[in-house]
Amino acid sequence: RKEVEQDPGPFNVPEGATVAFNCTYSNSASQSFFWYRQDCRKEPKLLMSVYSSGNEDGRFTAQLNRASQYISLLIRDSKLSDSATYLCVVNNGGTSYGKLTFGQGTILTVHP
Amino acid sequence: GAGVSQSPRYKVAKRGQDVALRCDPISGHVSLFWYQQALGQGPEFLTYFQNEAQLDKSGLPSDRFFAERPEGSVSTLKIQRTQQEDSAVYLCASSLAVHSPLHFGNGTRLTVT
């Protein structure tokens, strides 16, 4: 079983739609959580951190449920430019000094 | 530039050849990571440096893979006797300090024929 699991999709949605991605992680000692975005043939870039209290950045909302070891990302009012792969990322902290563990990624395509 | 720089951008190697991939991290960044990303997968950790010290190499897939960062700045990932399964994008990332956000380079795409 992979340490971080995501539905690979693809998700195909029209502009303006709301779309949600989910992710589960297996290490209950994981300490910090992120969503990264990766455009085709580009490097991953940090989209947002994820906190237990939930956090929002414009059209993006991230949630963390530590009890269920579950992370989500909600995108409202999708834009064409949101088309990318979204990577769920976990940092196990402690002696792993910031080493990130990535999920497989979920592909999103937003169409006109 | 101000970002992480990797070279070459693309590398084609015949099976059995040795390759060397270079990473120039952001100036002053203490931590440096190498990741391997196969097609359709997320990046997978290979190795980590704090300054010149290689603190973790648990992700290196075999003893054909070797990484160094002798002066705590530029790093080189070397793959000896390349195999087809080594074909992937090799990403380098650096961060200012432990647990600071990672900044990725745009990767080296290695194709072994």
PDB file of C-alpha atoms in Angstrom:
ATOM      1  CA  ARG A   1       0.000   0.000   0.000  1.00  0.00           C
ATOM      2  CA  LYS A   2       1.352   3.457  -0.897  1.00  0.00           C
ATOM      3  CA  GLU A   3       1.955   5.882   1.943  1.00  0.00           C
ATOM      4  CA  VAL A   4      -0.107   8.599   0.229  1.00  0.00           C
ATOM      5  CA  GLU A   5      -3.023   7.560  -1.983  1.00  0.00           C
ATOM      6  CA  GLN A   6      -5.003   9.672  -4.418  1.00  0.00           C
ATOM      7  CA  ASP A   7      -7.566   8.986  -7.105  1.00  0.00           C
ATOM      8  CA  PRO A   8      -5.555   9.626 -10.294  1.00  0.00           C
ATOM      9  CA  GLY A   9      -8.650  10.798 -12.178  1.00  0.00           C
ATOM     10  CA  PRO A  10      -8.759  12.314 -14.716  1.00  0.00           C
ATOM     11  CA  PHE A  11     -11.392  14.794 -13.663  1.00  0.00           C
ATOM     12  CA  ASN A  12     -12.914  16.662 -16.609  1.00  0.00           C
ATOM     13  CA  VAL A  13     -15.061  19.606 -15.555  1.00  0.00           C
ATOM     14  CA  PRO A  14     -16.540  22.663 -17.269  1.00  0.00           C
ATOM     15  CA  GLU A  15     -15.420  26.155 -16.411  1.00  0.00           C
ATOM     16  CA  GLY A  16     -17.195  27.427 -13.329  1.00  0.00           C
ATOM     17  CA  ALA A  17     -17.645  23.998 -11.780  1.00  0.00           C
ATOM     18  CA  THR A  18     -16.695  23.047  -8.257  1.00  0.00           C
ATOM     19  CA  VAL A  19     -14.410  20.033  -7.960  1.00  0.00           C
ATOM     20  CA  ALA A  20     -13.043  18.174  -4.949  1.00  0.00           C
ATOM     21  CA  PHE A  21     -10.008  15.917  -4.617  1.00  0.00           C
ATOM     22  CA  ASN A  22      -9.316  13.546  -1.764  1.00  0.00           C
ATOM     23  CA  CYS A  23      -6.235  11.891  -0.428  1.00  0.00           C
ATOM     24  CA  THR A  24      -5.454   9.438   2.382  1.00  0.00           C
ATOM     25  CA  TYR A  25      -2.165   8.862   4.173  1.00  0.00           C
ATOM     26  CA  SER A  26      -1.052   5.847   6.145  1.00  0.00           C
ATOM     27  CA  ASN A  27       1.491   7.239   8.618  1.00  0.00           C
ATOM     28  CA  SER A  28      -0.391   8.497  11.669  1.00  0.00           C
ATOM     29  CA  ALA A  29       2.777  10.313  12.800  1.00  0.00           C
ATOM     30  CA  SER A  30       2.741  12.579   9.735  1.00  0.00           C
ATOM     31  CA  GLN A  31       3.126  16.165  10.812  1.00  0.00           C
ATOM     32  CA  SER A  32       2.479  18.509   7.935  1.00  0.00           C
ATOM     33  CA  PHE A  33       0.468  18.368   4.776  1.00  0.00           C
ATOM     34  CA  PHE A  34       0.416  20.167   1.469  1.00  0.00           C
ATOM     35  CA  TRP A  35      -1.133  20.350  -1.943  1.00  0.00           C
ATOM     36  CA  TYR A  36       1.290  20.892  -4.820  1.00  0.00           C
ATOM     37  CA  ARG A  37       0.332  21.684  -8.387  1.00  0.00           C
ATOM     38  CA  GLN A  38       2.267  20.336 -11.352  1.00  0.00           C
ATOM     39  CA  ASP A  39       1.710  21.543 -14.908  1.00  0.00           C
ATOM     40  CA  CYS A  40       2.556  19.260 -17.809  1.00  0.00           C
ATOM     41  CA  ARG A  41       6.343  18.823 -18.123  1.00  0.00           C
ATOM     42  CA  LYS A  42       6.967  21.347 -15.347  1.00  0.00           C
ATOM     43  CA  GLU A  43       8.179  21.076 -11.780  1.00  0.00           C
ATOM     44  CA  PRO A  44       5.810  20.747  -8.791  1.00  0.00           C
ATOM     45  CA  LYS A  45       4.935  24.024  -7.117  1.00  0.00           C
ATOM     46  CA  LEU A  46       3.443  24.534  -3.680  1.00  0.00           C
ATOM     47  CA  LEU A  47      -0.245  25.391  -3.918  1.00  0.00           C
ATOM     48  CA  MET A  48      -1.085  25.534  -0.242  1.00  0.00           C
ATOM     49  CA  SER A  49      -0.408  24.030   3.155  1.00  0.00           C
ATOM     50  CA  VAL A  50      -3.203  22.124   4.883  1.00  0.00           C
ATOM     51  CA  TYR A  51      -4.161  22.671   8.517  1.00  0.00           C
ATOM     52  CA  SER A  52      -6.504  20.829  10.827  1.00  0.00           C
ATOM     53  CA  SER A  53      -8.664  23.925  11.153  1.00  0.00           C
ATOM     54  CA  GLY A  54      -9.065  24.069   7.387  1.00  0.00           C
ATOM     55  CA  ASN A  55      -7.740  26.897   5.295  1.00  0.00           C
ATOM     56  CA  GLU A  56      -8.801  28.870   2.287  1.00  0.00           C
ATOM     57  CA  ASP A  57      -6.875  30.732  -0.386  1.00  0.00           C
ATOM     58  CA  GLY A  58      -9.202  32.435  -2.822  1.00  0.00           C
ATOM     59  CA  ARG A  59     -11.083  29.736  -4.725  1.00  0.00           C
ATOM     60  CA  PHE A  60      -9.131  26.933  -3.035  1.00  0.00           C
ATOM     61  CA  THR A  61     -10.054  25.315   0.284  1.00  0.00           C
ATOM     62  CA  ALA A  62      -8.031  22.594   1.961  1.00  0.00           C
ATOM     63  CA  GLN A  63      -9.107  20.386   4.847  1.00  0.00           C
ATOM     64  CA  LEU A  64      -7.314  17.878   7.043  1.00  0.00           C
ATOM     65  CA  ASN A  65      -8.955  15.175   9.137  1.00  0.00           C
ATOM     66  CA  ARG A  66      -6.246  13.654  11.331  1.00  0.00           C
ATOM     67  CA  ALA A  67      -8.555  11.047  12.861  1.00  0.00           C
ATOM     68  CA  SER A  68      -9.389   9.632   9.437  1.00  0.00           C
ATOM     69  CA  GLN A  69      -5.957  10.467   7.943  1.00  0.00           C
ATOM     70  CA  TYR A  70      -7.695  12.215   5.102  1.00  0.00           C
ATOM     71  CA  ILE A  71      -6.893  15.413   3.200  1.00  0.00           C
ATOM     72  CA  SER A  72      -9.085  17.247   0.721  1.00  0.00           C
ATOM     73  CA  LEU A  73      -8.842  20.081  -1.765  1.00  0.00           C
ATOM     74  CA  LEU A  74     -11.883  21.959  -3.065  1.00  0.00           C
ATOM     75  CA  ILE A  75     -11.671  24.239  -6.094  1.00  0.00           C
ATOM     76  CA  ARG A  76     -14.605  26.566  -6.679  1.00  0.00           C
ATOM     77  CA  ASP A  77     -15.446  28.381  -9.922  1.00  0.00           C
ATOM     78  CA  SER A  78     -12.877  26.384 -11.928  1.00  0.00           C
ATOM     79  CA  LYS A  79     -10.820  28.253 -14.519  1.00  0.00           C
ATOM     80  CA  LEU A  80      -9.167  26.860 -17.648  1.00  0.00           C
ATOM     81  CA  SER A  81      -5.844  27.719 -16.010  1.00  0.00           C
ATOM     82  CA  ASP A  82      -6.593  25.311 -13.141  1.00  0.00           C
ATOM     83  CA  SER A  83      -5.929  22.392 -15.513  1.00  0.00           C
ATOM     84  CA  ALA A  84      -2.959  20.564 -13.987  1.00  0.00           C
ATOM     85  CA  THR A  85      -2.010  17.587 -11.821  1.00  0.00           C
ATOM     86  CA  TYR A  86      -2.657  18.093  -8.117  1.00  0.00           C
ATOM     87  CA  LEU A  87      -0.290  16.273  -5.793  1.00  0.00           C
ATOM     88  CA  CYS A  88      -1.153  15.453  -2.192  1.00  0.00           C
ATOM     89  CA  VAL A  89       2.012  15.682  -0.090  1.00  0.00           C
ATOM     90  CA  VAL A  90       2.881  14.642   3.439  1.00  0.00           C
ATOM     91  CA  ASN A  91       5.859  15.503   5.634  1.00  0.00           C
ATOM     92  CA  ASN A  92       6.570  13.006   8.395  1.00  0.00           C
ATOM     93  CA  GLY A  93       8.694  15.492  10.311  1.00  0.00           C
ATOM     94  CA  GLY A  94      10.977  14.485  13.156  1.00  0.00           C
ATOM     95  CA  THR A  95      14.082  12.764  11.898  1.00  0.00           C
ATOM     96  CA  SER A  96      12.877  12.916   8.321  1.00  0.00           C
ATOM     97  CA  TYR A  97      13.960  16.599   8.230  1.00  0.00           C
ATOM     98  CA  GLY A  98      11.361  17.811   5.815  1.00  0.00           C
ATOM     99  CA  LYS A  99      11.402  14.877   3.420  1.00  0.00           C
ATOM    100  CA  LEU A 100       8.165  15.019   1.436  1.00  0.00           C
ATOM    101  CA  THR A 101       6.154  11.983   0.386  1.00  0.00           C
ATOM    102  CA  PHE A 102       4.010  12.557  -2.694  1.00  0.00           C
ATOM    103  CA  GLY A 103       0.844  10.907  -3.863  1.00  0.00           C
ATOM    104  CA  GLN A 104       0.448   9.793  -7.458  1.00  0.00           C
ATOM    105  CA  GLY A 105      -1.378  12.996  -8.373  1.00  0.00           C
ATOM    106  CA  THR A 106      -4.898  13.738  -9.614  1.00  0.00           C
ATOM    107  CA  ILE A 107      -5.259  15.062 -13.145  1.00  0.00           C
ATOM    108  CA  LEU A 108      -7.721  17.908 -13.617  1.00  0.00           C
ATOM    109  CA  THR A 109      -8.849  19.210 -16.997  1.00  0.00           C
ATOM    110  CA  VAL A 110     -11.133  22.234 -17.081  1.00  0.00           C
ATOM    111  CA  HIS A 111     -12.858  22.707 -20.449  1.00  0.00           C
ATOM    112  CA  PRO A 112     -14.754  25.682 -21.898  1.00  0.00           C
TER     113      PRO A 112
ATOM    114  CA  GLY B   1      18.398  33.307 -12.131  1.00  0.00           C
ATOM    115  CA  ALA B   2      17.005  33.029  -8.643  1.00  0.00           C
ATOM    116  CA  GLY B   3      15.571  29.521  -8.909  1.00  0.00           C
ATOM    117  CA  VAL B   4      16.939  25.984  -8.722  1.00  0.00           C
ATOM    118  CA  SER B   5      18.764  25.198 -11.933  1.00  0.00           C
ATOM    119  CA  GLN B   6      19.221  21.699 -13.337  1.00  0.00           C
ATOM    120  CA  SER B   7      21.240  20.517 -16.306  1.00  0.00           C
ATOM    121  CA  PRO B   8      20.997  19.014 -18.762  1.00  0.00           C
ATOM    122  CA  ARG B   9      17.301  19.540 -19.401  1.00  0.00           C
ATOM    123  CA  TYR B  10      17.144  16.346 -21.460  1.00  0.00           C
ATOM    124  CA  LYS B  11      19.511  13.387 -21.592  1.00  0.00           C
ATOM    125  CA  VAL B  12      19.360  10.339 -23.821  1.00  0.00           C
ATOM    126  CA  ALA B  13      21.680   7.510 -22.833  1.00  0.00           C
ATOM    127  CA  LYS B  14      22.283   4.089 -24.279  1.00  0.00           C
ATOM    128  CA  ARG B  15      21.780   1.250 -21.841  1.00  0.00           C
ATOM    129  CA  GLY B  16      24.981   0.679 -19.921  1.00  0.00           C
ATOM    130  CA  GLN B  17      26.258   4.260 -20.158  1.00  0.00           C
ATOM    131  CA  ASP B  18      27.007   6.388 -17.124  1.00  0.00           C
ATOM    132  CA  VAL B  19      25.251   9.741 -16.697  1.00  0.00           C
ATOM    133  CA  ALA B  20      25.735  12.745 -14.416  1.00  0.00           C
ATOM    134  CA  LEU B  21      22.949  15.170 -13.596  1.00  0.00           C
ATOM    135  CA  ARG B  22      23.688  18.557 -12.078  1.00  0.00           C
ATOM    136  CA  CYS B  23      21.723  20.696  -9.644  1.00  0.00           C
ATOM    137  CA  ASP B  24      22.446  24.301  -8.700  1.00  0.00           C
ATOM    138  CA  PRO B  25      20.285  25.120  -5.683  1.00  0.00           C
ATOM    139  CA  ILE B  26      19.162  28.579  -4.662  1.00  0.00           C
ATOM    140  CA  SER B  27      22.094  30.409  -3.100  1.00  0.00           C
ATOM    141  CA  GLY B  28      22.225  29.937   0.664  1.00  0.00           C
ATOM    142  CA  HIS B  29      19.827  27.003   0.751  1.00  0.00           C
ATOM    143  CA  VAL B  30      21.015  24.456   3.261  1.00  0.00           C
ATOM    144  CA  SER B  31      18.817  21.502   2.350  1.00  0.00           C
ATOM    145  CA  LEU B  32      18.919  19.747  -1.009  1.00  0.00           C
ATOM    146  CA  PHE B  33      16.788  16.831  -2.152  1.00  0.00           C
ATOM    147  CA  TRP B  34      16.778  14.603  -5.226  1.00  0.00           C
ATOM    148  CA  TYR B  35      13.532  13.024  -6.391  1.00  0.00           C
ATOM    149  CA  GLN B  36      12.733  10.622  -9.234  1.00  0.00           C
ATOM    150  CA  GLN B  37       9.431  10.981 -11.087  1.00  0.00           C
ATOM    151  CA  ALA B  38       8.312   8.190 -13.395  1.00  0.00           C
ATOM    152  CA  LEU B  39       5.646   8.868 -15.998  1.00  0.00           C
ATOM    153  CA  GLY B  40       2.201   9.176 -14.428  1.00  0.00           C
ATOM    154  CA  GLN B  41       3.535   8.995 -10.879  1.00  0.00           C
ATOM    155  CA  GLY B  42       4.328  11.478  -8.144  1.00  0.00           C
ATOM    156  CA  PRO B  43       7.945  12.290  -7.303  1.00  0.00           C
ATOM    157  CA  GLU B  44       9.714   9.698  -5.150  1.00  0.00           C
ATOM    158  CA  PHE B  45      12.453  10.617  -2.700  1.00  0.00           C
ATOM    159  CA  LEU B  46      15.983   9.541  -3.553  1.00  0.00           C
ATOM    160  CA  THR B  47      18.379  11.327  -1.219  1.00  0.00           C
ATOM    161  CA  TYR B  48      18.863  14.369   1.027  1.00  0.00           C
ATOM    162  CA  PHE B  49      21.782  16.651   1.871  1.00  0.00           C
ATOM    163  CA  GLN B  50      22.145  19.153   4.635  1.00  0.00           C
ATOM    164  CA  ASN B  51      25.017  21.327   3.468  1.00  0.00           C
ATOM    165  CA  GLU B  52      27.654  18.821   2.296  1.00  0.00           C
ATOM    166  CA  ALA B  53      26.447  15.965   4.493  1.00  0.00           C
ATOM    167  CA  GLN B  54      24.329  13.287   2.875  1.00  0.00           C
ATOM    168  CA  LEU B  55      21.948  12.512   5.735  1.00  0.00           C
ATOM    169  CA  ASP B  56      19.645  10.100   3.973  1.00  0.00           C
ATOM    170  CA  LYS B  57      20.150   8.000   0.867  1.00  0.00           C
ATOM    171  CA  SER B  58      17.473   5.459   1.640  1.00  0.00           C
ATOM    172  CA  GLY B  59      15.560   6.200  -1.571  1.00  0.00           C
ATOM    173  CA  LEU B  60      18.396   5.429  -3.979  1.00  0.00           C
ATOM    174  CA  PRO B  61      17.128   2.379  -5.908  1.00  0.00           C
ATOM    175  CA  SER B  62      20.460   0.594  -6.257  1.00  0.00           C
ATOM    176  CA  ASP B  63      24.179   0.994  -5.765  1.00  0.00           C
ATOM    177  CA  ARG B  64      24.363   2.267  -9.351  1.00  0.00           C
ATOM    178  CA  PHE B  65      23.011   5.566  -8.034  1.00  0.00           C
ATOM    179  CA  PHE B  66      25.374   7.952  -6.285  1.00  0.00           C
ATOM    180  CA  ALA B  67      24.945  11.583  -5.231  1.00  0.00           C
ATOM    181  CA  GLU B  68      27.360  14.144  -3.886  1.00  0.00           C
ATOM    182  CA  ARG B  69      27.429  17.764  -2.768  1.00  0.00           C
ATOM    183  CA  PRO B  70      31.085  18.268  -1.876  1.00  0.00           C
ATOM    184  CA  GLU B  71      31.021  21.980  -1.044  1.00  0.00           C
ATOM    185  CA  GLY B  72      27.484  22.216   0.228  1.00  0.00           C
ATOM    186  CA  SER B  73      26.195  23.969  -2.871  1.00  0.00           C
ATOM    187  CA  VAL B  74      26.070  22.282  -6.308  1.00  0.00           C
ATOM    188  CA  SER B  75      25.029  18.642  -6.275  1.00  0.00           C
ATOM    189  CA  THR B  76      25.539  15.874  -8.813  1.00  0.00           C
ATOM    190  CA  LEU B  77      23.480  12.711  -9.164  1.00  0.00           C
ATOM    191  CA  LYS B  78      25.387   9.995 -10.990  1.00  0.00           C
ATOM    192  CA  ILE B  79      23.845   6.855 -12.425  1.00  0.00           C
ATOM    193  CA  GLN B  80      26.209   4.123 -13.524  1.00  0.00           C
ATOM    194  CA  ARG B  81      25.434   1.466 -16.129  1.00  0.00           C
ATOM    195  CA  THR B  82      22.016   2.952 -16.882  1.00  0.00           C
ATOM    196  CA  GLN B  83      19.046   0.612 -17.366  1.00  0.00           C
ATOM    197  CA  GLN B  84      15.746   1.241 -19.125  1.00  0.00           C
ATOM    198  CA  GLU B  85      13.925   1.408 -15.804  1.00  0.00           C
ATOM    199  CA  ASP B  86      16.051   4.450 -14.907  1.00  0.00           C
ATOM    200  CA  SER B  87      14.125   6.480 -17.512  1.00  0.00           C
ATOM    201  CA  ALA B  88      12.350   9.207 -15.550  1.00  0.00           C
ATOM    202  CA  VAL B  89      12.462  12.880 -14.691  1.00  0.00           C
ATOM    203  CA  TYR B  90      15.008  13.615 -11.967  1.00  0.00           C
ATOM    204  CA  LEU B  91      13.980  16.594  -9.855  1.00  0.00           C
ATOM    205  CA  CYS B  92      16.202  18.547  -7.514  1.00  0.00           C
ATOM    206  CA  ALA B  93      14.751  20.725  -4.764  1.00  0.00           C
ATOM    207  CA  SER B  94      16.304  23.017  -2.194  1.00  0.00           C
ATOM    208  CA  SER B  95      15.097  24.779   0.909  1.00  0.00           C
ATOM    209  CA  LEU B  96      16.493  27.480   3.130  1.00  0.00           C
ATOM    210  CA  ALA B  97      16.295  25.351   6.260  1.00  0.00           C
ATOM    211  CA  VAL B  98      14.861  22.085   7.517  1.00  0.00           C
ATOM    212  CA  HIS B  99      11.056  22.184   7.189  1.00  0.00           C
ATOM    213  CA  SER B 100      11.109  25.307   4.994  1.00  0.00           C
ATOM    214  CA  PRO B 101       9.136  25.085   1.729  1.00  0.00           C
ATOM    215  CA  LEU B 102      10.865  23.210  -1.086  1.00  0.00           C
ATOM    216  CA  HIS B 103      11.717  24.937  -4.348  1.00  0.00           C
ATOM    217  CA  PHE B 104      11.995  22.539  -7.260  1.00  0.00           C
ATOM    218  CA  GLY B 105      14.105  22.802 -10.368  1.00  0.00           C
ATOM    219  CA  ASN B 106      12.500  21.981 -13.707  1.00  0.00           C
ATOM    220  CA  GLY B 107      14.140  18.570 -13.779  1.00  0.00           C
ATOM    221  CA  THR B 108      16.274  16.473 -16.092  1.00  0.00           C
ATOM    222  CA  ARG B 109      14.344  14.079 -18.313  1.00  0.00           C
ATOM    223  CA  LEU B 110      16.467  10.945 -18.732  1.00  0.00           C
ATOM    224  CA  THR B 111      15.628   8.464 -21.455  1.00  0.00           C
ATOM    225  CA  VAL B 112      17.597   5.214 -21.569  1.00  0.00           C
ATOM    226  CA  THR B 113      17.403   3.412 -24.909  1.00  0.00           C
TER     227      THR B 113
END
